[in-house]
Amino acid sequence: MGEKTRSTAAGEVVVVLHLFAASDRAESAAARDVLSRAGIMYTDLCPPGADAPGDDLLTGTATPAALADTVDALRHLFRYGIALRLAGPCDVVVRSDPRIEHGQIVIRKPRRDVPVRDGAALRSALNGLLAQAPPDPDPFPYARSPLFGEHQSPELAAEATRLARVFTDPDFVSGADPTGALLDNPKKLAEVSGRPRRLLDLLLLAHASSRTDDGDHRVRDPRIPGLDEVRQVASTVEVFVQPSTDPESRVLTRPLADGRPGFVIGLPPQTRELMANVSWALPTLFSAGGTAADDDSRAFDRDRAWADVDTTVASYLRSWRPPRGADLLPPRPLIPMDMPEDESRYGPGDPYVVFDACALFLIARELTPILRSRFGDGTGAPLVPFTAGLPRGARPEAQADCAAYVHTMNALIMGAGRDGPFVPDFDTIRRHFHPGRPSRIGRARRLEEQARYEAGVVLACMNRTTEAVLSYYAVVDMFAALARARHDGALARRLEAIGDRREVVCRYMLWVKEHALPEAWGLCTRLAGEEDGWERVREYVRHAQRCLVPTLLDPPD
């Protein structure tokens, strides 16, 4: 995929086709049939055994003539019209688009669509586009692994950059980068994925020292994977940022040269950023509807608190699948996008740790099934008791959410180090972290300061991780309501299925905070009445679904 332009023995140019087809509307079956009849060999990038979100992605090679004939054959089999877009010197993306009338074909260009009448016109247009496309840089850029660079697969890492181009929504990119440099420069796409690649490394490092019981407290002798196992995994998994407003993260698979499966995780930036804003607003939402401390007896103005959050949430939801060429106002974040001058790293006003926690959870949610070997032969860790009560198909997903909660927390803690991974000394915390005046004895005072600092870091990471999980479900519920209101039933059902896992995951988080963490850390980690705050977040989400989402719908024609 993404190779330089190649030719057949007859001298014809060969392009790489990336065909998105909706599996739940029989489009995928129709696409496979048309590709097979056209003699186009293709690969399904969905991992075997995975219930992947969104459309199936079929990748293969074809001549422009065969590609044009294939698209022409699909135009009446897809529910919506078809858009084609060049995503590199010889990569052509084909997908059905609800903004295009059924039976129509368009060439998608920044800010405008060019209609195409038939297969012959499409063939001519494709040849013109391919002739004008600039070549890819050599070597092809990719995000470097800061912790596992010696074990990283350059081939798979470059594939992640190419997939970023395939998943790019030109409307989203033109809004975020009016210069268009992001679309034309793979180096910039690789740079955008640099931070997520570091977060992936932290998750792998956390997994190396994590018990592999998936939170099942009945396991008496949990296995610790260790660094050797994780180094092998590090060569088979990559991450990229999906330059689009797609709310779902996903996993794609690509075979490696040695025959092992490689996995590429797509991170949705809009979801991450909205999660971070909701996380930042959680103290307000926790308080809204209640009262302040008894000493001042001040009642909170819930409507005013919700209105401030509404403005930010609406600014992000409104940009999901905008009309072509629409002039959208930029999002209005509540969270600072840069570190305040008077704030310290991992302090209460550090926005970066909030963004990291949200991105880590989204990546960990997709990484966990890979670590647990749940792709491929269908085997993996057994289901554990806390998922009982859910439909059997939902239990592994809930289990992955719970495991991702712990992985995110551990990775966030390890990322707090200045010159390397941060490993708290919990023995020192148990012995020397206590309220009251500090000791006057020099060594004891230093140990108390160390314990106080390290306890503050791990508690901040735990709180930010918990907030990230709560915001994840809140954002999913709001996107589900918007998808339902816009008659996208398939997306709504997938997101609603995620929301159905909330109660189980929240129970698990409370169990971890009440039992597992105090035993492991020697700290009190469950706050009195925090479930009440969580329920107030649910009240806000219900308000957003009922009152905010209807205001975001396009007016009737």
Short mmCIF file of N, CA, C and O in Angstrom, two decimals, residues 247 267-282 316 335 354-355 357-362 464-465 467-476 478-479:
data_model
loop_
_atom_site.label_atom_id
_atom_site.label_comp_id
_atom_site.label_asym_id
_atom_site.label_seq_id
_atom_site.Cartn_x
_atom_site.Cartn_y
_atom_site.Cartn_z
N PRO A 247 -15.96 9.52 15.13
CA PRO A 247 -15.88 9.42 16.59
C PRO A 247 -15.31 8.11 17.10
O PRO A 247 -15.03 7.98 18.29
N LEU A 267 -6.56 6.54 16.07
CA LEU A 267 -7.01 7.37 17.19
C LEU A 267 -7.86 8.53 16.67
O LEU A 267 -7.39 9.32 15.84
N PRO A 268 -9.11 8.66 17.13
CA PRO A 268 -9.98 9.76 16.66
C PRO A 268 -9.70 11.06 17.41
O PRO A 268 -9.99 11.16 18.61
N PRO A 269 -9.15 12.08 16.77
CA PRO A 269 -8.75 13.29 17.50
C PRO A 269 -9.93 14.08 18.05
O PRO A 269 -9.83 14.69 19.13
N GLN A 270 -11.06 14.08 17.34
CA GLN A 270 -12.21 14.84 17.81
C GLN A 270 -12.76 14.25 19.10
O GLN A 270 -13.13 14.97 20.03
N THR A 271 -12.81 12.93 19.18
CA THR A 271 -13.28 12.27 20.39
C THR A 271 -12.33 12.54 21.55
O THR A 271 -12.76 12.83 22.67
N ARG A 272 -11.04 12.43 21.29
CA ARG A 272 -10.05 12.69 22.34
C ARG A 272 -10.20 14.11 22.88
O ARG A 272 -10.18 14.33 24.10
N GLU A 273 -10.35 15.08 21.98
CA GLU A 273 -10.40 16.47 22.43
C GLU A 273 -11.70 16.77 23.17
O GLU A 273 -11.70 17.49 24.18
N LEU A 274 -12.81 16.20 22.70
CA LEU A 274 -14.07 16.41 23.41
C LEU A 274 -14.04 15.71 24.76
O LEU A 274 -14.55 16.25 25.75
N MET A 275 -13.45 14.51 24.82
CA MET A 275 -13.27 13.84 26.11
C MET A 275 -12.49 14.71 27.08
O MET A 275 -12.84 14.83 28.26
N ALA A 276 -11.41 15.33 26.59
CA ALA A 276 -10.59 16.17 27.47
C ALA A 276 -11.39 17.36 27.99
O ALA A 276 -11.26 17.74 29.17
N ASN A 277 -12.23 17.94 27.15
CA ASN A 277 -13.05 19.06 27.61
C ASN A 277 -14.09 18.62 28.64
O ASN A 277 -14.34 19.32 29.62
N VAL A 278 -14.71 17.47 28.40
CA VAL A 278 -15.67 16.97 29.39
C VAL A 278 -14.95 16.64 30.70
O VAL A 278 -15.45 16.93 31.80
N SER A 279 -13.77 16.03 30.60
CA SER A 279 -12.99 15.74 31.81
C SER A 279 -12.69 17.01 32.59
O SER A 279 -12.79 17.06 33.82
N TRP A 280 -12.31 18.05 31.86
CA TRP A 280 -11.98 19.33 32.51
C TRP A 280 -13.21 19.92 33.20
O TRP A 280 -13.08 20.61 34.23
N ALA A 281 -14.39 19.66 32.64
CA ALA A 281 -15.62 20.22 33.19
C ALA A 281 -16.22 19.35 34.29
O ALA A 281 -17.22 19.75 34.91
N LEU A 282 -15.64 18.16 34.56
CA LEU A 282 -16.28 17.25 35.52
C LEU A 282 -16.44 17.85 36.92
O LEU A 282 -17.48 17.62 37.55
N TYR A 316 -18.07 21.09 19.24
CA TYR A 316 -17.41 19.89 18.72
C TYR A 316 -18.39 19.00 17.97
O TYR A 316 -18.09 18.50 16.88
N ILE A 335 -10.96 23.59 28.18
CA ILE A 335 -9.64 23.24 28.70
C ILE A 335 -8.58 24.09 28.02
O ILE A 335 -8.66 24.35 26.82
N VAL A 354 -4.49 15.66 31.17
CA VAL A 354 -5.87 15.34 30.82
C VAL A 354 -5.93 14.81 29.38
O VAL A 354 -6.55 13.77 29.10
N PHE A 355 -5.27 15.51 28.45
CA PHE A 355 -5.23 15.04 27.07
C PHE A 355 -4.58 13.67 26.98
O PHE A 355 -5.04 12.79 26.25
N ALA A 357 -4.38 11.33 29.33
CA ALA A 357 -5.24 10.30 29.91
C ALA A 357 -6.32 9.88 28.91
O ALA A 357 -6.61 8.68 28.76
N CYS A 358 -6.91 10.84 28.22
CA CYS A 358 -7.97 10.52 27.26
C CYS A 358 -7.42 9.74 26.07
O CYS A 358 -8.01 8.74 25.63
N ALA A 359 -6.27 10.17 25.54
CA ALA A 359 -5.67 9.46 24.41
C ALA A 359 -5.22 8.07 24.84
O ALA A 359 -5.40 7.09 24.10
N LEU A 360 -4.64 7.95 26.02
CA LEU A 360 -4.20 6.65 26.51
C LEU A 360 -5.36 5.67 26.60
O LEU A 360 -5.23 4.51 26.20
N PHE A 361 -6.49 6.12 27.12
CA PHE A 361 -7.61 5.20 27.26
C PHE A 361 -8.13 4.76 25.89
O PHE A 361 -8.44 3.57 25.69
N LEU A 362 -8.21 5.67 24.94
CA LEU A 362 -8.68 5.31 23.61
C LEU A 362 -7.74 4.30 22.95
O LEU A 362 -8.19 3.35 22.29
N ARG A 464 -7.28 11.43 37.06
CA ARG A 464 -7.40 11.79 35.64
C ARG A 464 -7.84 10.59 34.81
O ARG A 464 -8.59 10.74 33.84
N THR A 465 -7.37 9.40 35.16
CA THR A 465 -7.80 8.21 34.43
C THR A 465 -9.28 7.93 34.65
O THR A 465 -10.02 7.63 33.71
N GLU A 467 -11.55 10.09 35.41
CA GLU A 467 -12.29 11.12 34.67
C GLU A 467 -12.31 10.84 33.18
O GLU A 467 -13.31 11.08 32.50
N ALA A 468 -11.19 10.31 32.65
CA ALA A 468 -11.15 9.99 31.22
C ALA A 468 -12.18 8.92 30.87
O ALA A 468 -12.84 9.00 29.83
N VAL A 469 -12.32 7.90 31.73
CA VAL A 469 -13.30 6.84 31.47
C VAL A 469 -14.72 7.40 31.54
O VAL A 469 -15.56 7.10 30.69
N LEU A 470 -15.00 8.21 32.55
CA LEU A 470 -16.33 8.82 32.66
C LEU A 470 -16.63 9.70 31.44
O LEU A 470 -17.74 9.68 30.89
N SER A 471 -15.64 10.47 31.00
CA SER A 471 -15.86 11.34 29.85
C SER A 471 -16.01 10.53 28.56
O SER A 471 -16.75 10.92 27.65
N TYR A 472 -15.33 9.39 28.48
CA TYR A 472 -15.47 8.52 27.30
C TYR A 472 -16.92 8.09 27.12
O TYR A 472 -17.49 8.22 26.03
N TYR A 473 -17.54 7.61 28.18
CA TYR A 473 -18.93 7.17 28.08
C TYR A 473 -19.87 8.34 27.84
O TYR A 473 -20.86 8.21 27.11
N ALA A 474 -19.56 9.49 28.43
CA ALA A 474 -20.39 10.67 28.19
C ALA A 474 -20.34 11.08 26.72
O ALA A 474 -21.37 11.36 26.09
N VAL A 475 -19.14 11.13 26.15
CA VAL A 475 -18.98 11.53 24.75
C VAL A 475 -19.63 10.51 23.82
O VAL A 475 -20.31 10.87 22.85
N VAL A 476 -19.45 9.23 24.11
CA VAL A 476 -20.06 8.18 23.29
C VAL A 476 -21.58 8.33 23.29
O VAL A 476 -22.24 8.22 22.25
N MET A 478 -23.36 11.03 23.79
CA MET A 478 -23.78 12.22 23.05
C MET A 478 -23.65 12.01 21.54
O MET A 478 -24.53 12.40 20.77
N PHE A 479 -22.57 11.37 21.10
CA PHE A 479 -22.44 11.05 19.68
C PHE A 479 -23.52 10.06 19.25
O PHE A 479 -24.04 10.15 18.12
#
